[in-house]
Short mmCIF file of C-alpha atoms (C1' of nucleotides) in Angstrom, two decimals:
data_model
loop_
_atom_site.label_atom_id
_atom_site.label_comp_id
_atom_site.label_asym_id
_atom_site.label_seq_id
_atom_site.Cartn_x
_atom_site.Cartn_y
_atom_site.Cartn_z
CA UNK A 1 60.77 3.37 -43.99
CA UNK A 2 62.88 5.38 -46.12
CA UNK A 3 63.14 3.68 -50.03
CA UNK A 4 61.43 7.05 -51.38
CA UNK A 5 63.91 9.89 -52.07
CA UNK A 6 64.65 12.30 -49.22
CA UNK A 7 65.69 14.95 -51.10
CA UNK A 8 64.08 18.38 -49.99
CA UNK A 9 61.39 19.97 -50.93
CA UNK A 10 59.31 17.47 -50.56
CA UNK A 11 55.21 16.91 -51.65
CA UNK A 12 53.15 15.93 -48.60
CA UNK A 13 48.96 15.99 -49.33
CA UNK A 14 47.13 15.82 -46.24
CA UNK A 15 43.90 14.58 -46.91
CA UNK A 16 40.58 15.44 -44.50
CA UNK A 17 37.74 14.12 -44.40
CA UNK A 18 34.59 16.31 -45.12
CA UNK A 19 31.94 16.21 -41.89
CA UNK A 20 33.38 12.65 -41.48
CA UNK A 21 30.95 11.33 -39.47
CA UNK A 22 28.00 12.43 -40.56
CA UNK A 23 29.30 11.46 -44.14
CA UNK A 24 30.22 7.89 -42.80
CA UNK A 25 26.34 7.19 -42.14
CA UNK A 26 25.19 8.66 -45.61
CA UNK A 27 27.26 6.67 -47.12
CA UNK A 28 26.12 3.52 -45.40
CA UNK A 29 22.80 4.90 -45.61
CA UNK A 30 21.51 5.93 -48.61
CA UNK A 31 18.05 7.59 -47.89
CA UNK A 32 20.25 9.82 -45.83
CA UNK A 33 21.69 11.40 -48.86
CA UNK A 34 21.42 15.19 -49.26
CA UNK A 35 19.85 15.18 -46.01
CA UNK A 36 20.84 17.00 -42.73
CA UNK A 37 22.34 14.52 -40.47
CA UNK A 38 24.02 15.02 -37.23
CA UNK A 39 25.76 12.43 -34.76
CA UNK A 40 26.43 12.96 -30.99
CA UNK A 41 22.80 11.78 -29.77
CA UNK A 42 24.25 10.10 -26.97
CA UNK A 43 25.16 13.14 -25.54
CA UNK A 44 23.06 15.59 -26.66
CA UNK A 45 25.57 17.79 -28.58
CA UNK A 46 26.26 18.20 -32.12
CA UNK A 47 29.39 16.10 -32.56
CA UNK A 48 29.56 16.15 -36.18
CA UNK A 49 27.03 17.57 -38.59
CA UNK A 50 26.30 17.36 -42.78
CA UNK A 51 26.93 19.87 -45.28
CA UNK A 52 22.84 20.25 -45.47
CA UNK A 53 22.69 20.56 -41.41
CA UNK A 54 25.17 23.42 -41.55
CA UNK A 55 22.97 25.19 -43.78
CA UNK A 56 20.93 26.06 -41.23
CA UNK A 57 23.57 27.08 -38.77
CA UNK A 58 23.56 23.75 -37.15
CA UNK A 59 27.24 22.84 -36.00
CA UNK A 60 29.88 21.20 -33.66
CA UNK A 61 29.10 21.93 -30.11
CA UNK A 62 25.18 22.91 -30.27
CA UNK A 63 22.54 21.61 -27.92
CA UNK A 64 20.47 19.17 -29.53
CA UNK A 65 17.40 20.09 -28.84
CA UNK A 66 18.30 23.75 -30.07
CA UNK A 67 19.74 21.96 -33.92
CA UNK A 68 16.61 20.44 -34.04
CA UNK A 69 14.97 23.82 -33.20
CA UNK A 70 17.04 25.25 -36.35
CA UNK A 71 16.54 22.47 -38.66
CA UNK A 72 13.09 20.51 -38.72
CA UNK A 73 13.51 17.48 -40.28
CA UNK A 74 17.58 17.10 -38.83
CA UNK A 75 17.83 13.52 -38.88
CA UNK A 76 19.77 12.53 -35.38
CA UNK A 77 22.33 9.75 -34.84
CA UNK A 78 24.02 8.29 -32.25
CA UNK A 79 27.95 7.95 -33.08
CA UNK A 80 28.95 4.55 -34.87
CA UNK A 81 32.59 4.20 -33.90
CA UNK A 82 33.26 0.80 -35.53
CA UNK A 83 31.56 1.87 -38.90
CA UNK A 84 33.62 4.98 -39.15
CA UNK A 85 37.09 3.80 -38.52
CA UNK A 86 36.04 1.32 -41.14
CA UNK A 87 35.90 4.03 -43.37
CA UNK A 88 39.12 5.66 -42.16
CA UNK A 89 41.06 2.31 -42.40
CA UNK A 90 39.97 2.18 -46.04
CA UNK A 91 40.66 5.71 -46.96
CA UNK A 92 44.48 5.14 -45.80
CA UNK A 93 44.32 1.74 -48.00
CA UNK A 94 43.53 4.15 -50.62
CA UNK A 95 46.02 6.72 -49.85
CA UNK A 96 48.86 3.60 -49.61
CA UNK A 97 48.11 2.98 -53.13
CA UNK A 98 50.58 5.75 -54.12
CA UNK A 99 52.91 5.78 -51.98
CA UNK A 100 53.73 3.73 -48.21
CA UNK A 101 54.41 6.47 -46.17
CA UNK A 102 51.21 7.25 -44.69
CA UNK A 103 50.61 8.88 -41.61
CA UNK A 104 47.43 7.91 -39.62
CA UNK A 105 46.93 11.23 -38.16
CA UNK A 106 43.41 10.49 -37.09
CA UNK A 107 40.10 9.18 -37.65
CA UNK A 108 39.28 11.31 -40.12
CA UNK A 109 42.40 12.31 -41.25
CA UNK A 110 45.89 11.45 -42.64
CA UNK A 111 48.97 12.60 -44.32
CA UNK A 112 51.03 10.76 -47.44
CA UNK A 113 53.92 11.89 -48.83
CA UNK A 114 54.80 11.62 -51.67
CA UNK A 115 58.23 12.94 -53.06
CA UNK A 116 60.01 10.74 -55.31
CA UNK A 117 56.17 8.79 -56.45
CA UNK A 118 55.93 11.05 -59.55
CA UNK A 119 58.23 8.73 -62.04
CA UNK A 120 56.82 5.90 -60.59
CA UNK A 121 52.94 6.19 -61.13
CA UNK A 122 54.07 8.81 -64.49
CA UNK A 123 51.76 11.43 -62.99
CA UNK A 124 52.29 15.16 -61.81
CA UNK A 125 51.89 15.02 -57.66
CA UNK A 126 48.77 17.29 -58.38
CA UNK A 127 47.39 14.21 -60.46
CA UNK A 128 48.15 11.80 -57.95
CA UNK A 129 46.55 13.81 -55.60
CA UNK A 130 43.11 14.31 -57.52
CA UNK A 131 43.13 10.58 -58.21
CA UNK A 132 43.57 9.19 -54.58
CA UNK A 133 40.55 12.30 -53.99
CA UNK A 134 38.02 11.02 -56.50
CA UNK A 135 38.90 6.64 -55.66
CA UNK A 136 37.81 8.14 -52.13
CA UNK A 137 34.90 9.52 -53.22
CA UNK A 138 34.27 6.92 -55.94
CA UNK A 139 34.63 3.71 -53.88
CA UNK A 140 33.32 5.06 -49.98
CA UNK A 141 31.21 7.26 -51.58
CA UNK A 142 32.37 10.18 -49.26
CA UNK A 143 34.18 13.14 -50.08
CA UNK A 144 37.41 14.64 -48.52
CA UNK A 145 39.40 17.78 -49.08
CA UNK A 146 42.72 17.58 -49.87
CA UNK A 147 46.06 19.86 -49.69
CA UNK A 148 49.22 19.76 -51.29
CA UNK A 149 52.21 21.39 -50.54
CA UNK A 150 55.86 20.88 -49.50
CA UNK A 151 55.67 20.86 -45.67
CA UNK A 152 52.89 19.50 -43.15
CA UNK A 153 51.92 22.73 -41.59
CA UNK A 154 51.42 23.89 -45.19
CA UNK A 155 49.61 20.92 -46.61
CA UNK A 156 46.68 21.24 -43.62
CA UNK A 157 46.31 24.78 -44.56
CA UNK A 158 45.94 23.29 -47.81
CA UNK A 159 43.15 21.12 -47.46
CA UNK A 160 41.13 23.77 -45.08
CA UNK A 161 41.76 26.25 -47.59
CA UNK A 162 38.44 24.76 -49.79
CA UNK A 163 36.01 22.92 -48.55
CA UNK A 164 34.08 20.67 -48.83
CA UNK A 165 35.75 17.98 -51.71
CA UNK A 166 38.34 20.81 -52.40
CA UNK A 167 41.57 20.77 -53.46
CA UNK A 168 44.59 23.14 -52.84
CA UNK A 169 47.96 23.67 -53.34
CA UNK A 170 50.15 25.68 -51.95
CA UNK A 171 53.47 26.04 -53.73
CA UNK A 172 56.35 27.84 -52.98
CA UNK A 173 55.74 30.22 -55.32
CA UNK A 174 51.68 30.45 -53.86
CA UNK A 175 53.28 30.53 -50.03
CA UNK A 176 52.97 34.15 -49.67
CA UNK A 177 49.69 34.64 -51.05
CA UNK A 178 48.24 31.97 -48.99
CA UNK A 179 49.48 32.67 -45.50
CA UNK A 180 48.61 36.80 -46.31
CA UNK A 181 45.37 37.12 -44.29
CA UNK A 182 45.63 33.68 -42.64
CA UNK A 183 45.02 33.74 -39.06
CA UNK A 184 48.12 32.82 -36.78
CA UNK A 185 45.49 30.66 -34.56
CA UNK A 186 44.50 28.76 -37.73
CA UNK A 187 48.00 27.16 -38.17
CA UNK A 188 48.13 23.82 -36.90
CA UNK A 189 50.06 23.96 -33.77
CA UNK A 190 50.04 27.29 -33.26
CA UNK A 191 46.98 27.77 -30.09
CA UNK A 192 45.23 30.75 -28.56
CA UNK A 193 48.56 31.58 -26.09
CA UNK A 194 51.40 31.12 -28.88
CA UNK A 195 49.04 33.34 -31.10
CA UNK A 196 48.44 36.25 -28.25
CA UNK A 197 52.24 36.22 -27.66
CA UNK A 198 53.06 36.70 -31.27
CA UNK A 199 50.40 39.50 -31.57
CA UNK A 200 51.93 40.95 -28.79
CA UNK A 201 54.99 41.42 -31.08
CA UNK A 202 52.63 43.08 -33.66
CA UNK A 203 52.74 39.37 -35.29
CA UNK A 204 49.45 39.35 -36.80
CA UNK A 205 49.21 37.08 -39.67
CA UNK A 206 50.65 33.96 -40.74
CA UNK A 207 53.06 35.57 -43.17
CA UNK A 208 53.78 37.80 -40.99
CA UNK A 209 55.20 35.49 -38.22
CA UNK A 210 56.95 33.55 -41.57
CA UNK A 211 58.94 36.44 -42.29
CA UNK A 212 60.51 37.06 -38.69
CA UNK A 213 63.83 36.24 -38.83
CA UNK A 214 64.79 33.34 -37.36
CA UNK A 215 66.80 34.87 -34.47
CA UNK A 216 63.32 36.61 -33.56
CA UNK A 217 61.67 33.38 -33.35
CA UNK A 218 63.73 31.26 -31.87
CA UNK A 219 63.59 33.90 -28.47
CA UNK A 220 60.08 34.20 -28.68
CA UNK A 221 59.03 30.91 -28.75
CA UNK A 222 59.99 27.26 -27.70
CA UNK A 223 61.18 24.32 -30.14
CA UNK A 224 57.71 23.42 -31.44
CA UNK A 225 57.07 27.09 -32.19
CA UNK A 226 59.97 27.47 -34.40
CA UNK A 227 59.79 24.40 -36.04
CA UNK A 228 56.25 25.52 -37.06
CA UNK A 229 58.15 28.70 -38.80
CA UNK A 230 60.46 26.07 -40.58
CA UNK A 231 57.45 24.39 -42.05
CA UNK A 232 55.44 27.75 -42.78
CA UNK A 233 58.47 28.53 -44.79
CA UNK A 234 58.79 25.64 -46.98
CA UNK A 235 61.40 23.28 -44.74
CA UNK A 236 59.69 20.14 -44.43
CA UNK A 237 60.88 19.32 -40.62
CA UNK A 238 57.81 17.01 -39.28
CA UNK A 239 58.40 13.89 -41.52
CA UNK A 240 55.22 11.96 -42.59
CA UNK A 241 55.32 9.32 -39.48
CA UNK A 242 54.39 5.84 -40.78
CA UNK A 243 54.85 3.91 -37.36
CA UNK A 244 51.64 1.39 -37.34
CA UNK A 245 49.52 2.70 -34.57
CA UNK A 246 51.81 4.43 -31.80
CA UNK A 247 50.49 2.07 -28.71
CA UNK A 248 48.81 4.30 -26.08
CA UNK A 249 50.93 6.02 -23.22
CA UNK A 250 48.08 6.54 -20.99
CA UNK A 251 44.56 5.75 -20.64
CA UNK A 252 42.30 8.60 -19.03
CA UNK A 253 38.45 8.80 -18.01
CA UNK A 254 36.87 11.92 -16.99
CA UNK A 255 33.20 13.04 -16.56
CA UNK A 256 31.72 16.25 -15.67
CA UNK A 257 28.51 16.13 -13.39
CA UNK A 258 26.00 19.29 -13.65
CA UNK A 259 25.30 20.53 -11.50
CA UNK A 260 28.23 20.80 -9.69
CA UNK A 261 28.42 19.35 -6.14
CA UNK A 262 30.24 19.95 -2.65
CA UNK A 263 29.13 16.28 -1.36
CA UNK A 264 32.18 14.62 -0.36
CA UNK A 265 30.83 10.97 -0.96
CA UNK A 266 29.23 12.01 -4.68
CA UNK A 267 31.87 13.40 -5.72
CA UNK A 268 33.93 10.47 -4.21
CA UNK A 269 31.45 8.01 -6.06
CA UNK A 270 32.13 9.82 -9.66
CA UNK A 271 35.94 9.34 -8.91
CA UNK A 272 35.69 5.92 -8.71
CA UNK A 273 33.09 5.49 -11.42
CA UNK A 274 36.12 7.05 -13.65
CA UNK A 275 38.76 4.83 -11.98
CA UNK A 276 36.46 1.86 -12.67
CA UNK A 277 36.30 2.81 -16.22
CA UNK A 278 39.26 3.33 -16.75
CA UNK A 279 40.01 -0.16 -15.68
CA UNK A 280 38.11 -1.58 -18.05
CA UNK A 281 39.63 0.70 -20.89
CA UNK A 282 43.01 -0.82 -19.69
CA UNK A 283 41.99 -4.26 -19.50
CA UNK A 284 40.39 -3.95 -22.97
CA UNK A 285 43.93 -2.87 -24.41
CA UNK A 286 45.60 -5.53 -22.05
CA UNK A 287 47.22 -3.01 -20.05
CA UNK A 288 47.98 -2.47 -16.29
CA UNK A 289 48.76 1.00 -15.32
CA UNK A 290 52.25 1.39 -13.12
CA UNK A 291 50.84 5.17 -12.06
CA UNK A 292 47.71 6.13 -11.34
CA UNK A 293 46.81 9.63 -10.87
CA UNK A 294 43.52 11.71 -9.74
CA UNK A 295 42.06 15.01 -10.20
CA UNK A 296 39.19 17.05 -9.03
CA UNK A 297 38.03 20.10 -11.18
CA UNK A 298 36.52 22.98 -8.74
CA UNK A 299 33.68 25.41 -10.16
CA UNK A 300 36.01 28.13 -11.30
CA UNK A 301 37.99 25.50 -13.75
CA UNK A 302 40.97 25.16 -11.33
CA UNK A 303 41.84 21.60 -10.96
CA UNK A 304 44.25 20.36 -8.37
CA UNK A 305 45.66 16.57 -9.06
CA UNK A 306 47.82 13.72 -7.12
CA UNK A 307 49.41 10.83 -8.59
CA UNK A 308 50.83 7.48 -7.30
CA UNK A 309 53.60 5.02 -7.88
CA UNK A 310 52.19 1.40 -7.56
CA UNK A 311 53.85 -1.20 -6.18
CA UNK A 312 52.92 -3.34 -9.26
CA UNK A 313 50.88 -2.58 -12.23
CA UNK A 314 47.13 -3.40 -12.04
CA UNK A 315 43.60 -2.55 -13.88
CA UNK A 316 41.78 -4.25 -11.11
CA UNK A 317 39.37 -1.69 -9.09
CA UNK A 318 39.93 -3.25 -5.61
CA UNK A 319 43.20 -3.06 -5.64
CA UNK A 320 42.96 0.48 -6.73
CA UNK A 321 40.39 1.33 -3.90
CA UNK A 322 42.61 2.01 -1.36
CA UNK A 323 45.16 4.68 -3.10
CA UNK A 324 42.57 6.86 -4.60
CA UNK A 325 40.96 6.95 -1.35
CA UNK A 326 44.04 8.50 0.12
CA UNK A 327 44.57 10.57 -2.99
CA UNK A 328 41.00 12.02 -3.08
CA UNK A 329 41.27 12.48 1.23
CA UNK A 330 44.43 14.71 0.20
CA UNK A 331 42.53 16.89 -2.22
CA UNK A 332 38.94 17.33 -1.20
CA UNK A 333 38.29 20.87 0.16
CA UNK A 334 35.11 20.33 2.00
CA UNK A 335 33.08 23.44 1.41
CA UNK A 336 34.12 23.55 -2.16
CA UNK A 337 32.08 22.82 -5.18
CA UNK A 338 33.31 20.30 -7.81
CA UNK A 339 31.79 20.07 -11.53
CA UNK A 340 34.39 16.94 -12.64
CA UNK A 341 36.80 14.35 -11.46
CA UNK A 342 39.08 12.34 -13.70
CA UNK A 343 41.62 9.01 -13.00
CA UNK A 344 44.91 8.75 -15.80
CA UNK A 345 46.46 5.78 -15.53
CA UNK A 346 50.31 5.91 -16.98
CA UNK A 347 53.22 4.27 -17.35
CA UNK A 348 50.98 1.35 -19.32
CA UNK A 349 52.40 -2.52 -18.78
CA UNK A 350 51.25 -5.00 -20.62
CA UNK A 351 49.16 -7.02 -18.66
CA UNK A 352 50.39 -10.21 -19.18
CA UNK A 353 53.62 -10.13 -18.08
CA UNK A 354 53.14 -8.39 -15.23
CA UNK A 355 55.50 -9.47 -12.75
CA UNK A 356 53.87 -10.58 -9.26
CA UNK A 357 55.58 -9.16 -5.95
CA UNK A 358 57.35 -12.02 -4.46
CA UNK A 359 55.31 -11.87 -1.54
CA UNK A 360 51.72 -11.85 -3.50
CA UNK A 361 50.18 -15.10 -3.23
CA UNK A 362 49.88 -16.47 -6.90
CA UNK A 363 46.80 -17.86 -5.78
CA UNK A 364 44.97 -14.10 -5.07
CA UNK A 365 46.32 -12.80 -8.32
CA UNK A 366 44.75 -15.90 -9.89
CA UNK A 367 41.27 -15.68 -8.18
CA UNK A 368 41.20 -11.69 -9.30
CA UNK A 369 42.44 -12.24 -12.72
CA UNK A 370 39.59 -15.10 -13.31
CA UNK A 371 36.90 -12.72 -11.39
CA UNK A 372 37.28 -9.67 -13.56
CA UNK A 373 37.79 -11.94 -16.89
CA UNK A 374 34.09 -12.59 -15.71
CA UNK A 375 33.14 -9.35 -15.10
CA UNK A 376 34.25 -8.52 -18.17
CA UNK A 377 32.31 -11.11 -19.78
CA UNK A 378 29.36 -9.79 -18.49
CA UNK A 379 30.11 -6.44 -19.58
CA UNK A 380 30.58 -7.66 -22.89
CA UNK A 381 27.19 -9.52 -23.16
CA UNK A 382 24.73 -7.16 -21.18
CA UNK A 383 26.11 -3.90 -21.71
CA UNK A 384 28.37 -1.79 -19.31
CA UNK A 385 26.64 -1.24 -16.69
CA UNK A 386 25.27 -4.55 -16.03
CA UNK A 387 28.18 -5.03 -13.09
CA UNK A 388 29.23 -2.55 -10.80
CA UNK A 389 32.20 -2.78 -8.10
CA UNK A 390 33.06 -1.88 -5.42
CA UNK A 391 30.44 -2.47 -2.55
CA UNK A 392 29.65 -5.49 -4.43
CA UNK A 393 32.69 -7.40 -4.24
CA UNK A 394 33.12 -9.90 -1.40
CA UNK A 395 34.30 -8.28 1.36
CA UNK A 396 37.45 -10.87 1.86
CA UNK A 397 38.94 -10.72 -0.81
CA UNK A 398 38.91 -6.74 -0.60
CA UNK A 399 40.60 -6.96 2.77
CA UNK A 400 43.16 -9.28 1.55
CA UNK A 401 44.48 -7.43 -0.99
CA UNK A 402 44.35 -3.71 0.05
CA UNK A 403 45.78 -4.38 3.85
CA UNK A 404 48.94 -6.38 2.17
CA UNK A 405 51.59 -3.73 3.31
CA UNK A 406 53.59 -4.51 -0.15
CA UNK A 407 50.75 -3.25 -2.25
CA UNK A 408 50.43 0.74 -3.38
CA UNK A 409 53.57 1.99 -2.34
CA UNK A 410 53.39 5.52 -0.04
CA UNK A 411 54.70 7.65 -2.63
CA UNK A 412 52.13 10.79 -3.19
CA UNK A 413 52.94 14.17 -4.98
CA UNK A 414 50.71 16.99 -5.12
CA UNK A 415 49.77 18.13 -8.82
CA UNK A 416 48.41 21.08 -9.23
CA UNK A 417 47.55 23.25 -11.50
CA UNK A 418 45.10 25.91 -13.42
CA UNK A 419 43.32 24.91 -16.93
CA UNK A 420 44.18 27.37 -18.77
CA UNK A 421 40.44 29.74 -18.74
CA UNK A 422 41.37 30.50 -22.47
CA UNK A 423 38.94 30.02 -25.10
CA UNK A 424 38.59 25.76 -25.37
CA UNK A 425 38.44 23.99 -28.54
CA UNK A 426 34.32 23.04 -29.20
CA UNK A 427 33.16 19.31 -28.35
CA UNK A 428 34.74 17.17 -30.64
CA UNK A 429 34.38 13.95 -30.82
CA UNK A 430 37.67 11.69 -32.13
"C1'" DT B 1 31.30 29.66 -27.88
"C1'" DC B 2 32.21 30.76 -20.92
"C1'" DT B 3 34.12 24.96 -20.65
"C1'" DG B 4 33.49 17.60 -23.07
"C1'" DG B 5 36.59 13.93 -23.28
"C1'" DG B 6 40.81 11.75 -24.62
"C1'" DG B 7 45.29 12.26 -25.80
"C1'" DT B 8 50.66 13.87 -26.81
"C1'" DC B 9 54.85 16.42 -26.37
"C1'" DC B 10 58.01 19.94 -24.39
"C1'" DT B 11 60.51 22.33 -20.75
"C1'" DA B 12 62.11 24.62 -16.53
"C1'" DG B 13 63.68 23.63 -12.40
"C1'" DG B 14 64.61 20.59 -8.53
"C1'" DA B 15 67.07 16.47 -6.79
"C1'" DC B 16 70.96 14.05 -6.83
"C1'" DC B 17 75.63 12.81 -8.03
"C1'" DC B 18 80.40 13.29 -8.85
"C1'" DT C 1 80.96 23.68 5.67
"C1'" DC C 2 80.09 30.37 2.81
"C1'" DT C 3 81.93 26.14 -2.47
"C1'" DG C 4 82.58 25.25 -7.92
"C1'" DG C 5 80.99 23.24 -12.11
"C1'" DG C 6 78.73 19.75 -14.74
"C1'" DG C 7 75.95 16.05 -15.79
"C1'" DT C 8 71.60 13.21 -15.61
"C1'" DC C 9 67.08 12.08 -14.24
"C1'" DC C 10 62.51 13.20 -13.00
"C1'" DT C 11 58.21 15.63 -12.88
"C1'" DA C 12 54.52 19.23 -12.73
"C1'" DG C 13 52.52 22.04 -15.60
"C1'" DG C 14 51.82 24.32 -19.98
"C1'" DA C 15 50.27 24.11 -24.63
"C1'" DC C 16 48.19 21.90 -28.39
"C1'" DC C 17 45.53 18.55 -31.04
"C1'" DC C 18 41.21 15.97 -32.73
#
DNA sequence: TCTGGGGTCCTAGGACCC
DNA sequence: TCTGGGGTCCTAGGACCC
């Protein structure tokens, strides 16, 4: 979607939402105003937390129990998904009202760009900007902080610059100032290792790594690196990406246990409780997997993998049984202690047009398709964990599917692999 | 800050093929 | 089978993000 001028430089805003989540339920709830609120009570953790919460040291990523500790009267939520992308959807309405190209970056926040919108609304970009800041605040009755500036990486430096309900811009002729003192593992994109291997090229600071020459960078570092130097110096080369909703490439469930555990059937047991889960995240989205892959996570944060080829796509747990059986046989070190498993499902199908093997009875397919439309019915009315697989299921039907020889095909590869021990980002909860 | 959960993209190197 | 040189495809693993 291209009818706004490409010419370069361009002005991008990225616009972020203050505390979103905690916002969302003042908003909604208006005693709540100007008190601390946090969200995450589901799982004990500070997932987001108010302006007035973090005045008493209360953020992202502390225990409950301890917030409350800090703060008295914190007011606890759990996290209302539905609400709050109701809020986001309406924030990018807002945002659309100047100009189409809107990028849906995440829940709480999104990028518009808007080169070539100044004739056409008769405002400076720094008015537009303001405006589509205070209808925000005006008609959701939350704030956001915004940035404006002539490249992406720029603009989200930008909007963190002030906050909350701030507003920045950073142009050209404010791009050296800005990036002065800024940390190199502030820059969006740029992480804990590309920011170690800069410093170890006495790259300390944002400008700093600007003002390599390009030669420099382009040994140093690999294509995303050096298009991030592009965009710190004022060459827009991440267009605004309007594509509705990029569908899903793969659907993943993991879930630490504490403590962590060396029983072969437990941790076996968790596996599947991910698998199963992630089964019904697939068949929500009307997808069938075509590759399904395991991993275990030992005690010191080392995490060794496997994945499969199906034979045909499928979001049905019996069918599933079988190959993660063999996977998690493979990988299980008996002796060791685990703290997590996880099942990714790629290579997404959609679901209804899976093609049957030629030797599947339609009739099987039929029976399972109608069986977990149930279970999923169920689901739906009494809450996840009304039904549960696996030893449940008649044990016919289980045989008949997982013995077929045409089913999972054989084809196993070892995955493995070290998280990287590096600092990790705090619990967050989009 | 010693570690939750869900994602995406990039790349080096191997396999395989003329 | 001591050997070139190129091309494509695939994948495990790294790095980053919210």
């Amino acid at each position: 979607m291209t009818y706004i001028s490409n010419s370069w430089p361009r002005a991008i805003a990225h616009v972020d939402g203050d505390a979103f989540f905690a916002s969302v339920e003042q908003a909604v709830k208006p005693y709540l105003k100007g008190r601390p609120v946090v969200t995450g009570k589901e799982r004990n953790i500070v997932a987001a937390a108010s302006y007035e919460a973090r005045a008493f040291g209360v953020k992202r990523g502390v225990a409950l129990w301890e917030a409350k500790k800090m703060c008295p009267g914190l007011v606890v939520l759990p996290t209302d998904y539905e609400t709050v992308s109701i809020f986001s959807q309406r924030m990018y309405e807002i945002m659309r009202r100047y100009s189409p190209v809107v990028e849906e970056y995440s829940v709480d926040e999104a990028f518009v760009d808007l080169t070539g919108v100044r004739r056409v609304h008769r405002m400076k970009y720094e008015a537009i900007v303001r405006q589509i800041q205070q209808e925000i605040h005006r008609e959701l009755n939350i704030t956001v902080s915004v940035g404006l500036s002539v490249s992406k990486v720029l603009a989200k430096i930008a909007s963190k610059w002030q906050k909350p309900a701030g507003f920045t811009r950073i142009s050209m002729y404010e791009r050296e100032d800005r990036l002065r003192d800024y940390p190199l593992d502030n820059i969006w994109n740029i992480g804990p290792n590309t920011a170690g291997l800069l410093q170890g090229h006495g790259i300390r600071t944002a400008l700093a790594f600007a003002n390599q020459p390009r030669g420099l960078v382009e040994d140093i570092l690999t294509k995303p690196g050096v298009e991030v130097w592009q965009e710190l110096n004022g060459e827009s080369v991440w267009p605004v990406e309007t594509g509705l909703k990029q569908k899903v490439k793969s659907i993943s469930k993991t879930k630490t246990f504490t403590p962590p555990s060396g029983d072969k059937e437990y941790v076996y047991a968790q596996l599947i409780k991910n698998m199963e889960n992630a089964c019904i995240k697939a068949r929500r989205y009307k997808r069938a997997p075509k590759t399904v892959a395991v991993f275990l996570k030992e005690q010191n944060y080392r995490s060794l993998g496997m994945e499969t080829k199906l034979a045909r796509p499928t979001a049905w747990p019996v069918e599933l049984m079988e190959v993660i059986r063999k996977m998690f046989d493979q990988l299980y070190v008996p002796g060791q202690q685990y703290r997590a498993t996880g099942c990714i499902f790629g290579e997404l199908n959609s679901s209804e047009t899976v093609q049957m093997s030629l030797f599947e009875r339609r009739g099987n397919v039929e029976k399972m398709r109608r069986l977990y439309m149930a279970v999923d019915e169920l689901k739906e009315k009494y809450g996840k964990h009304a039904v549960h697989q696996c030893v449940s299921l008649p044990a016919q039907s289980v045989q008949h599917l997982t013995s077929r020889g045409d089913m999972p095909s054989r084809k196993l590869k070892l995955i493995t692999g070290e998280t990287s021990r590096r600092r990790l980002p705090l619990p967050m909860l989009e």
